[in-house]
PDB file of C-alpha atoms and ligand atoms in Angstrom:
ATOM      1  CA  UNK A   1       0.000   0.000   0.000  1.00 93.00           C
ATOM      2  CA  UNK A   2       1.666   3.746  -0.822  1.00 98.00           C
ATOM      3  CA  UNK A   3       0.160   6.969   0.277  1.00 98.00           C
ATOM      4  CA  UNK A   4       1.815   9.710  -1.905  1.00 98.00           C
ATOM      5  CA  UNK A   5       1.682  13.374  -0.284  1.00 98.00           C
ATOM      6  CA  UNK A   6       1.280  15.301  -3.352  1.00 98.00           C
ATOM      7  CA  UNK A   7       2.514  19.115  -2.051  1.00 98.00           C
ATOM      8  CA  UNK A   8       1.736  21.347  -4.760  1.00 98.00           C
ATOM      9  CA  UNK A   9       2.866  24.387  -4.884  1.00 98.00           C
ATOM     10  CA  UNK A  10       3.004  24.615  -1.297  1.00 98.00           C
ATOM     11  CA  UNK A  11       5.753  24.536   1.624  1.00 98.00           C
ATOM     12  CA  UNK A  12       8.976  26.747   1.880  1.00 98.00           C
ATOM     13  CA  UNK A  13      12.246  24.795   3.081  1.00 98.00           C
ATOM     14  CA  UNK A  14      11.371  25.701   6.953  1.00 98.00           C
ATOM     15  CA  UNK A  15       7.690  24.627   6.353  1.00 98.00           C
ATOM     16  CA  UNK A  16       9.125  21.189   5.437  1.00 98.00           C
ATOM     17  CA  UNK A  17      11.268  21.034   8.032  1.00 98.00           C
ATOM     18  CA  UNK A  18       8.229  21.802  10.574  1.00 98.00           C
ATOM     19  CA  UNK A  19       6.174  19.110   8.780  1.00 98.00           C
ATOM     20  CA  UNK A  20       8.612  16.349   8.927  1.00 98.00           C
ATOM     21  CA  UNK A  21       9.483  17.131  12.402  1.00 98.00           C
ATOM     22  CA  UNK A  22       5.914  16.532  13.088  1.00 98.00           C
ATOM     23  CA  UNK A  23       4.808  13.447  10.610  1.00 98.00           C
ATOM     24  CA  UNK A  24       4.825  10.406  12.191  1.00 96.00           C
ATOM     25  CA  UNK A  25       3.475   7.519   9.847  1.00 96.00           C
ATOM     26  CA  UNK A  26       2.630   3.792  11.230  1.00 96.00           C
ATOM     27  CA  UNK A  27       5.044   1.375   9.846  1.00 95.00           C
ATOM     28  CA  UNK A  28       3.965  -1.526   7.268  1.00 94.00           C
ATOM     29  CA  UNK A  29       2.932   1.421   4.961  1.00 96.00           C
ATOM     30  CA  UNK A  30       5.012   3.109   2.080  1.00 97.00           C
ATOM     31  CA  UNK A  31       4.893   6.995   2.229  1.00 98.00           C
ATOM     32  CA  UNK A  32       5.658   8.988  -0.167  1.00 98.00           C
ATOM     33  CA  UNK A  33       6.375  13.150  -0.578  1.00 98.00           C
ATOM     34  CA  UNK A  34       6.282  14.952  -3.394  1.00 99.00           C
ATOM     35  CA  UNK A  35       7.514  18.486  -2.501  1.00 98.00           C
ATOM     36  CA  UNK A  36       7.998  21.838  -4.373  1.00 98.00           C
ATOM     37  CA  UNK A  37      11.730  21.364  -6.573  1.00 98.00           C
ATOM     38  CA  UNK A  38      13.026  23.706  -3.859  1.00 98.00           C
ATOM     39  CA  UNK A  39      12.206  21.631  -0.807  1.00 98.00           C
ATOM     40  CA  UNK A  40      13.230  18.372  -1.854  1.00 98.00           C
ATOM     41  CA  UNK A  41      16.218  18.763  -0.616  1.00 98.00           C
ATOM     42  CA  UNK A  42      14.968  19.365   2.536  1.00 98.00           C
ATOM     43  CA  UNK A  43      12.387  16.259   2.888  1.00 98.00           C
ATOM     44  CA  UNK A  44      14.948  14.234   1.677  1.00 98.00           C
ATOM     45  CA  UNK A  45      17.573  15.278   4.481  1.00 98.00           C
ATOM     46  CA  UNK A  46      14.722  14.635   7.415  1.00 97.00           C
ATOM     47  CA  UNK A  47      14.881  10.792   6.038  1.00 96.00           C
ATOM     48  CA  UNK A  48      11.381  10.542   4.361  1.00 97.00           C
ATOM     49  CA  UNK A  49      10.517   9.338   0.813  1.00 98.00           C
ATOM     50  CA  UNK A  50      10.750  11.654  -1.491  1.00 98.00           C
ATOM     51  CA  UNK A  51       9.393  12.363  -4.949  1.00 99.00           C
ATOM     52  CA  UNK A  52       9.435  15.019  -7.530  1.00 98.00           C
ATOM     53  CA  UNK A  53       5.841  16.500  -9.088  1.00 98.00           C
ATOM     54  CA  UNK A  54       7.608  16.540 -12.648  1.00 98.00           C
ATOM     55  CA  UNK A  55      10.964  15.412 -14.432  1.00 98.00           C
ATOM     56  CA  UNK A  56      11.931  16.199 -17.834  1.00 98.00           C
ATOM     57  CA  UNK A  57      13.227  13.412 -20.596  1.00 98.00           C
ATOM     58  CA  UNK A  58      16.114  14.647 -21.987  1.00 98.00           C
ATOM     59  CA  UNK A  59      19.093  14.234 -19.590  1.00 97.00           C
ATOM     60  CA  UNK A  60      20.377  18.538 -20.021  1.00 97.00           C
ATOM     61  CA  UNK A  61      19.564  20.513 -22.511  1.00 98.00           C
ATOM     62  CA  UNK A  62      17.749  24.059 -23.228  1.00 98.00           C
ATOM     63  CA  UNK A  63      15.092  23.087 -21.345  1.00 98.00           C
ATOM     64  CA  UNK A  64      14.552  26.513 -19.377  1.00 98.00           C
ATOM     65  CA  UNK A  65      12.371  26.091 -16.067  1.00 97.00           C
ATOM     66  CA  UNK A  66      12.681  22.369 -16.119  1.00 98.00           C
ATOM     67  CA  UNK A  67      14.466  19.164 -14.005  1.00 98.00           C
ATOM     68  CA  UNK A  68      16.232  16.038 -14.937  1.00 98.00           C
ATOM     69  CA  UNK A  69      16.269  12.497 -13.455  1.00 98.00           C
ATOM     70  CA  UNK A  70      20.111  13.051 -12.450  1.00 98.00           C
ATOM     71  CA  UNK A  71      19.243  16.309 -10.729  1.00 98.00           C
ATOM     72  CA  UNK A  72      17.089  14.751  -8.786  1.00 98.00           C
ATOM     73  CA  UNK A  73      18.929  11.888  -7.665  1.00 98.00           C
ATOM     74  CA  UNK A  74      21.951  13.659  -6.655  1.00 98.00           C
ATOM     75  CA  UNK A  75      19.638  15.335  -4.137  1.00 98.00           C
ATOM     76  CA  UNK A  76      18.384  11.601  -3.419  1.00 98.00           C
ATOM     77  CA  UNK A  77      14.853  12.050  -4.818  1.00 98.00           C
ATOM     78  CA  UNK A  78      13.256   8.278  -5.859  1.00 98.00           C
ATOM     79  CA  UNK A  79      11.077   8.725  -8.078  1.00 98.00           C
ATOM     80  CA  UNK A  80       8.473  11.599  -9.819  1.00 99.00           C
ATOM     81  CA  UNK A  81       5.169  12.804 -10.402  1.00 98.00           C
ATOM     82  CA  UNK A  82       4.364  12.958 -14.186  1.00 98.00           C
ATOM     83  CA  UNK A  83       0.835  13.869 -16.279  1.00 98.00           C
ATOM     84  CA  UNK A  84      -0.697  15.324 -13.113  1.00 98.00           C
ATOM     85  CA  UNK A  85      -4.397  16.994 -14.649  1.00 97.00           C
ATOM     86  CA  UNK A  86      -2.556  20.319 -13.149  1.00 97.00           C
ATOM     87  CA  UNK A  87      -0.016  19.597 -15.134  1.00 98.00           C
ATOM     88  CA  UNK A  88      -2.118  18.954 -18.081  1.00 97.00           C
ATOM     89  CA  UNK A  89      -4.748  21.496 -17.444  1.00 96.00           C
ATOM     90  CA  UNK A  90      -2.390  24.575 -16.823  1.00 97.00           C
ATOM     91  CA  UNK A  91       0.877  23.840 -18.473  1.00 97.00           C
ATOM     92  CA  UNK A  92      -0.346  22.314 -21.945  1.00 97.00           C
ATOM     93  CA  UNK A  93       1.367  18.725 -20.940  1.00 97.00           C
ATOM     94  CA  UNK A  94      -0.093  15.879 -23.231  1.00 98.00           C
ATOM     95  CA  UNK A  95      -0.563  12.124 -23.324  1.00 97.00           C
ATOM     96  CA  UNK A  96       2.761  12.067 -25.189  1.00 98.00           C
ATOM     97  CA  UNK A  97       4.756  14.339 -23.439  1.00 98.00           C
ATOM     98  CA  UNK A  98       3.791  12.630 -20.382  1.00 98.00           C
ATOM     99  CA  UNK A  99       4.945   9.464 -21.887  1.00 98.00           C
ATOM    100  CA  UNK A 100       8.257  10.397 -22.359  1.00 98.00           C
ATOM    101  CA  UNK A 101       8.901  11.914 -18.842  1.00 98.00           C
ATOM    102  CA  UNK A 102       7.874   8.810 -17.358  1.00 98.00           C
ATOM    103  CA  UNK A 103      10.045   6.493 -19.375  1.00 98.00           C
ATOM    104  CA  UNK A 104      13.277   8.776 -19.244  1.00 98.00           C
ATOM    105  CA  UNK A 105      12.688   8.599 -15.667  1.00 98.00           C
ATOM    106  CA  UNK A 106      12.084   5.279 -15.305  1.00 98.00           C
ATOM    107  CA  UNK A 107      15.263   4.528 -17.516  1.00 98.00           C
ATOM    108  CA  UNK A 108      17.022   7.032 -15.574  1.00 98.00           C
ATOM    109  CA  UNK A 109      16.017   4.624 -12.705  1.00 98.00           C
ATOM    110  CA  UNK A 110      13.394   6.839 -11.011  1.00 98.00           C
ATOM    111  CA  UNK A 111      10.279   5.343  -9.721  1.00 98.00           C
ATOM    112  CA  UNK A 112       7.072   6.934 -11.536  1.00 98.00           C
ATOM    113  CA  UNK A 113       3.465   8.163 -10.627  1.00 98.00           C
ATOM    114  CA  UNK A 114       1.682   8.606 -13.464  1.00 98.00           C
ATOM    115  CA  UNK A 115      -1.704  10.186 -13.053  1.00 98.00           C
ATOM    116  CA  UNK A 116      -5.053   9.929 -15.161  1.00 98.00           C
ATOM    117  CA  UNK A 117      -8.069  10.904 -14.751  1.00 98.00           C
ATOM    118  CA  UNK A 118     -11.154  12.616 -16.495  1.00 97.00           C
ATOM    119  CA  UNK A 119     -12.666  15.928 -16.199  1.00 96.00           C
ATOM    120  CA  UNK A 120     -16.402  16.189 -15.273  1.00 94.00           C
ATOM    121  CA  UNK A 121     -17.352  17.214 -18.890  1.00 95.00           C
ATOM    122  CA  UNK A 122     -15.774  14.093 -19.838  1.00 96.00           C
ATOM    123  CA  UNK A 123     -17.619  11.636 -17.369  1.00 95.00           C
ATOM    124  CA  UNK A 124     -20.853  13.537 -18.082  1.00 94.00           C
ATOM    125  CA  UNK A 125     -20.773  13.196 -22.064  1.00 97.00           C
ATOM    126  CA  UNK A 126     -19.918   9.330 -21.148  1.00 97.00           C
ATOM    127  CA  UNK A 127     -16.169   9.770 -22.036  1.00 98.00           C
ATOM    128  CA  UNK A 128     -14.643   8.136 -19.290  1.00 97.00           C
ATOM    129  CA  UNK A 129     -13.262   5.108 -20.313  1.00 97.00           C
ATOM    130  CA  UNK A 130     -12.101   6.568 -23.672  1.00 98.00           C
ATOM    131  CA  UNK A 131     -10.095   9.501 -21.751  1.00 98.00           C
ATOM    132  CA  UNK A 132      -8.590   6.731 -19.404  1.00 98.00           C
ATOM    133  CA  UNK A 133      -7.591   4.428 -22.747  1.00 98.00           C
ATOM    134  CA  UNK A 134      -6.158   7.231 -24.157  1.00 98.00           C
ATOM    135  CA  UNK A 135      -4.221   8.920 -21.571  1.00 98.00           C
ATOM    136  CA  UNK A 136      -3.232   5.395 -19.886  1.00 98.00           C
ATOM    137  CA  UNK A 137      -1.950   3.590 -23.163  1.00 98.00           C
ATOM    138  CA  UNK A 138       0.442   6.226 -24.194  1.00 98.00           C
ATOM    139  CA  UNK A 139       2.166   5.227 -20.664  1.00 98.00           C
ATOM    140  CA  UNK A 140       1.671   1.643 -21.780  1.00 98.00           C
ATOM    141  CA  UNK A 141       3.166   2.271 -24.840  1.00 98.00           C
ATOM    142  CA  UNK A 142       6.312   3.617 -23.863  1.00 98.00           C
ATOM    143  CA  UNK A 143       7.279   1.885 -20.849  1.00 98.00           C
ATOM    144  CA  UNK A 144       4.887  -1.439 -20.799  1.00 97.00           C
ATOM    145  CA  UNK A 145       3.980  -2.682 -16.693  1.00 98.00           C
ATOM    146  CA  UNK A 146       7.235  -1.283 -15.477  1.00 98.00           C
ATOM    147  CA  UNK A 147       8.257  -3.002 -12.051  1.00 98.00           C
ATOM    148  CA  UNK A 148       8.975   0.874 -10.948  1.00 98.00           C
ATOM    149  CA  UNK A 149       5.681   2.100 -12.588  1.00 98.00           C
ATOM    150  CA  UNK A 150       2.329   3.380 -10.305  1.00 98.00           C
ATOM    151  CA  UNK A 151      -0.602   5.060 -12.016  1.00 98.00           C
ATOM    152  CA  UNK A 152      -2.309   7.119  -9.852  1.00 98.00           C
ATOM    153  CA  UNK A 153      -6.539   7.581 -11.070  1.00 98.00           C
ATOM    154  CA  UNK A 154      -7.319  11.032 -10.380  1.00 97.00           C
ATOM    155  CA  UNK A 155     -10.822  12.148 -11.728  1.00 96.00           C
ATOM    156  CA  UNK A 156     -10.344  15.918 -12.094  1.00 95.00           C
ATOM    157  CA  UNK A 157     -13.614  17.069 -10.923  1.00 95.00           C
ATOM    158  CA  UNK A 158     -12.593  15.651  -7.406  1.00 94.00           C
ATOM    159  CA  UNK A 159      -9.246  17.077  -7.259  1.00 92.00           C
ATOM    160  CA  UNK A 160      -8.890  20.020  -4.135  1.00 87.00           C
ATOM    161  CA  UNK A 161     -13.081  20.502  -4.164  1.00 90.00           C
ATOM    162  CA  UNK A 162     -14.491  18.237  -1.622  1.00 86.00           C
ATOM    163  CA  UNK A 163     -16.064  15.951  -4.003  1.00 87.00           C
ATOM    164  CA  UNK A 164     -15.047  12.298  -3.970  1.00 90.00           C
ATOM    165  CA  UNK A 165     -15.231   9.161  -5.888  1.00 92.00           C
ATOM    166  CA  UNK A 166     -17.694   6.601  -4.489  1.00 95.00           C
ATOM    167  CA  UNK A 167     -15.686   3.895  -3.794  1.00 95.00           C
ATOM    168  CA  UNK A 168     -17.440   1.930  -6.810  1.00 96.00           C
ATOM    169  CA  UNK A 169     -16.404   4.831  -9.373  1.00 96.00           C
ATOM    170  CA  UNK A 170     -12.892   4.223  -7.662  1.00 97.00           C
ATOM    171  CA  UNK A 171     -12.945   0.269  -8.111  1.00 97.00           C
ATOM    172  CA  UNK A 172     -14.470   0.691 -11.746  1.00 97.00           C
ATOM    173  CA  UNK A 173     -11.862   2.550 -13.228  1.00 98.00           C
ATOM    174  CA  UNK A 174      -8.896   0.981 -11.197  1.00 98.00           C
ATOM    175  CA  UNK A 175     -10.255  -2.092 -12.409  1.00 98.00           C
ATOM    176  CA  UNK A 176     -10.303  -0.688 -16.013  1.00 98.00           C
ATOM    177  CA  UNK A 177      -6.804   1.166 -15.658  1.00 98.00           C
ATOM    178  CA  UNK A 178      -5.734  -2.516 -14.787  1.00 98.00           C
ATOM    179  CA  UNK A 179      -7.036  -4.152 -17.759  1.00 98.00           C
ATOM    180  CA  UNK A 180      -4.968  -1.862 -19.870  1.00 98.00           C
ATOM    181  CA  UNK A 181      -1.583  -1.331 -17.852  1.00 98.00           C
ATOM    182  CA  UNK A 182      -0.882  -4.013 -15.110  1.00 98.00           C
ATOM    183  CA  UNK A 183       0.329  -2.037 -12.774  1.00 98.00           C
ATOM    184  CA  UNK A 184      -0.904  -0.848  -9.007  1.00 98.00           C
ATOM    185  CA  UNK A 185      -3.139   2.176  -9.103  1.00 98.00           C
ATOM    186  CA  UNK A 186      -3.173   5.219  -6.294  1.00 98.00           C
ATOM    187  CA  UNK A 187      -6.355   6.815  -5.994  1.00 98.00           C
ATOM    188  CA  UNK A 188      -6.210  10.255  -5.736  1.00 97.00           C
ATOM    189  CA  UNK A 189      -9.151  13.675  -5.383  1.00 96.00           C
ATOM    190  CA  UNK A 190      -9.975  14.707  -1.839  1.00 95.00           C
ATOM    191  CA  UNK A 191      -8.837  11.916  -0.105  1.00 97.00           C
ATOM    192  CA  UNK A 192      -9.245  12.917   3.641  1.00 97.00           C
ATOM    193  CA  UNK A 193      -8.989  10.842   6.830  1.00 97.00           C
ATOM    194  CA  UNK A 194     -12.316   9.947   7.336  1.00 96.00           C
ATOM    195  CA  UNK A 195     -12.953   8.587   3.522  1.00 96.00           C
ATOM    196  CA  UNK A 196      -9.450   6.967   3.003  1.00 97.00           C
ATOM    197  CA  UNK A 197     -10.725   3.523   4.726  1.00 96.00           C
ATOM    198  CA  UNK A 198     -13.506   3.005   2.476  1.00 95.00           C
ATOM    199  CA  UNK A 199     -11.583   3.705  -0.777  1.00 96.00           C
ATOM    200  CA  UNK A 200      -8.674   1.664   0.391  1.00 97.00           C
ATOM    201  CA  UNK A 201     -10.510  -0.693   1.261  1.00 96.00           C
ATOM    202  CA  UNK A 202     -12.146  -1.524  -2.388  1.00 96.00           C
ATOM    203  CA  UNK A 203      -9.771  -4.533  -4.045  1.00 96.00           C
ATOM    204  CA  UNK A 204      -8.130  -2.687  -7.310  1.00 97.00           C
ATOM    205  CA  UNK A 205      -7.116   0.558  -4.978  1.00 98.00           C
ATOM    206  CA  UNK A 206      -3.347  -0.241  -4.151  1.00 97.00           C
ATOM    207  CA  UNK A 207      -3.104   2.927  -2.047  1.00 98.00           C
ATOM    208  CA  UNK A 208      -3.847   6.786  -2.115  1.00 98.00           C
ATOM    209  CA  UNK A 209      -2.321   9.988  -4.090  1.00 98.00           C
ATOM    210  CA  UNK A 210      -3.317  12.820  -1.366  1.00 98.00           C
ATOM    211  CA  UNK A 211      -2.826  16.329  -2.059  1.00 98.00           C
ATOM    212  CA  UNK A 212      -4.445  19.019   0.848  1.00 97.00           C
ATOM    213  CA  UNK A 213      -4.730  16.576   3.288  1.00 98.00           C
ATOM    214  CA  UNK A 214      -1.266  15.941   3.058  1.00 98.00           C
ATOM    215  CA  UNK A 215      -0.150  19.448   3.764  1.00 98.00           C
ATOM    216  CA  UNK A 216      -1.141  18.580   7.402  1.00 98.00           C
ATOM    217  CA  UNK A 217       1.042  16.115   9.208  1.00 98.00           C
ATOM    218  CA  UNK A 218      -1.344  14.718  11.244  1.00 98.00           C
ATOM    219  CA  UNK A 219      -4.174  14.499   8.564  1.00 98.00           C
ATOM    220  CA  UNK A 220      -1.699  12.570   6.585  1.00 98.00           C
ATOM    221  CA  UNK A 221      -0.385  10.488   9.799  1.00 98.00           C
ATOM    222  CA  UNK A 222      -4.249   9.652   9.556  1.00 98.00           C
ATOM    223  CA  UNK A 223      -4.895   8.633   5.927  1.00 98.00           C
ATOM    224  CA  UNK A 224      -1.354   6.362   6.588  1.00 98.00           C
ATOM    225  CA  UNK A 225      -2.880   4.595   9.640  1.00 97.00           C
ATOM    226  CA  UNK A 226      -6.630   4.088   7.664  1.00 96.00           C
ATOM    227  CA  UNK A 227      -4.412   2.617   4.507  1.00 96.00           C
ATOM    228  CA  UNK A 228      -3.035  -0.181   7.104  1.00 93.00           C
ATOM    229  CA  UNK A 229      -6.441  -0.818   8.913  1.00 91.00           C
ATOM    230  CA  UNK A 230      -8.093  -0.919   4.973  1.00 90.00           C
ATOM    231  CA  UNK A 231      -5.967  -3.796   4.468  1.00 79.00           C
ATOM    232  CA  UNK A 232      -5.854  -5.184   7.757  1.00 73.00           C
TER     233      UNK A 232
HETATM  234  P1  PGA B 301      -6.630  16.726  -3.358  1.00 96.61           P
HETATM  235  O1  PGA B 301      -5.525  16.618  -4.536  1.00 96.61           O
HETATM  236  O2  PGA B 301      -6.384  15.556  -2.426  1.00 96.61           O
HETATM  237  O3  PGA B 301      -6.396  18.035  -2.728  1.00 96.61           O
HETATM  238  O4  PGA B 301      -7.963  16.612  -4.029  1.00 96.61           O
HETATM  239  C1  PGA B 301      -5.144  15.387  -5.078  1.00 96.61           C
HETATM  240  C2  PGA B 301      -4.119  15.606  -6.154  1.00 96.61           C
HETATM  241  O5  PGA B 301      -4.226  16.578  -6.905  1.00 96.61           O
HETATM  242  O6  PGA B 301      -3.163  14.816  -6.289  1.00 96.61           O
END
């Protein structure tokens, strides 16, 4: 089971210092942080997991405002973020673009995230399964069921507004995610402590991708301790 603390743009170097001072996860549960670029450094030094939100493919290069697998892991990032629907929404990233971050980084010897997920327009006009497909075979296509490879599902209209999956939307599309890409599958979109048992608890949900309840250390201490009782 891996909870992934998906930061945002959100935590100076001190904040992360006061948050990892404070986080204290069960064990028997893989935690993950994915910190601002700047504070990486930081999470890394106070001995947690640590992950990037976004990596670029090409090892250097003119590649202005971006990161490379090797500039992560001298600061001893694992693994990264990639295709997050902020990501896609706001910053023009596509299914193929996405694609190649995540097998440069996995080649690079990174672990991956990769998040999918449909809009609400999408689920409404009954595009759901056709914007999962798409987005989740151009992952398949370049890297295959990578050992280091997560997907995260992430349906955009419950991302930061309260609304959640029903733990049957959750198990559908993990389950469909699944039949495409082998892989496990994080769900992510306002998990919270008191829903993370539920969703965690559904078969094809192989752990959480958390973003504001993981700004809190003891919110996330809470959603770690509800992913070991889900599977207890
Ligand atoms: P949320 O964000 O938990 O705040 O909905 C999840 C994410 O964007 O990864």
């Amino acid at each position: 089971m891996l909870i992934a603390g998906n930061w945002k743009m959100f935590k100076t170097q001190a904040e992360t210092r006061e948050f990892c001072a404070a986080f204290s996860p069960p064990d028997g549960v893989d935690v993950v942080v994915c910190p601002p670029f700047t504070s990486l450094a930081a999470a890394v030094e106070s001995g947690l997991r640590v992950f990037a939100q976004n990596v670029h493919w090409a090892e250097d290069g003119a590649y202005t405002g971006e990161i490379s697998a090797a500039m992560l892991q001298e600061l001893g990032v694992a693994g990264s973020l990639v295709g997050h629907s902020e990501r896609r929404q706001y910053f023009g990233e596509s299914d193929e673009s996405v694609a190649r971050r995540a097998a440069a980084a996995l080649e690079a010897g990174l672990d991956v995230i990769a998040c999918v997920g449909e809009t609400l327009e999408e689920r409404e006009r009954g595009a759901t399964e056709l914007v999962l497909r798409l987005q989740t075979d151009a992952v398949a296509d370049a890297v295959g069921a990578h050992p280091r490879l997560v997907v995260a599902y992430e349906p955009v209209w419950a991302i930061g507004t309260g609304e959640t999956a029903t733990p049957e939307i959750a198990q559908d599309a993990h389950a469909f995610v699944k039949s495409i890409l082998d892989v496990p599958v994080l769900y992510g979109g306002s998990v919270k402590p008191d829903n993370a048992a539920e969703l965690l608890s559904q078969p094809a949900v192989d752990g959480a991708l958390v973003g504001g309840a993981s700004l809190d250390p003891d919110s996330f201490a809470a959603i770690c301790r509800a992913a070991l009782a889900a599977r207890a």
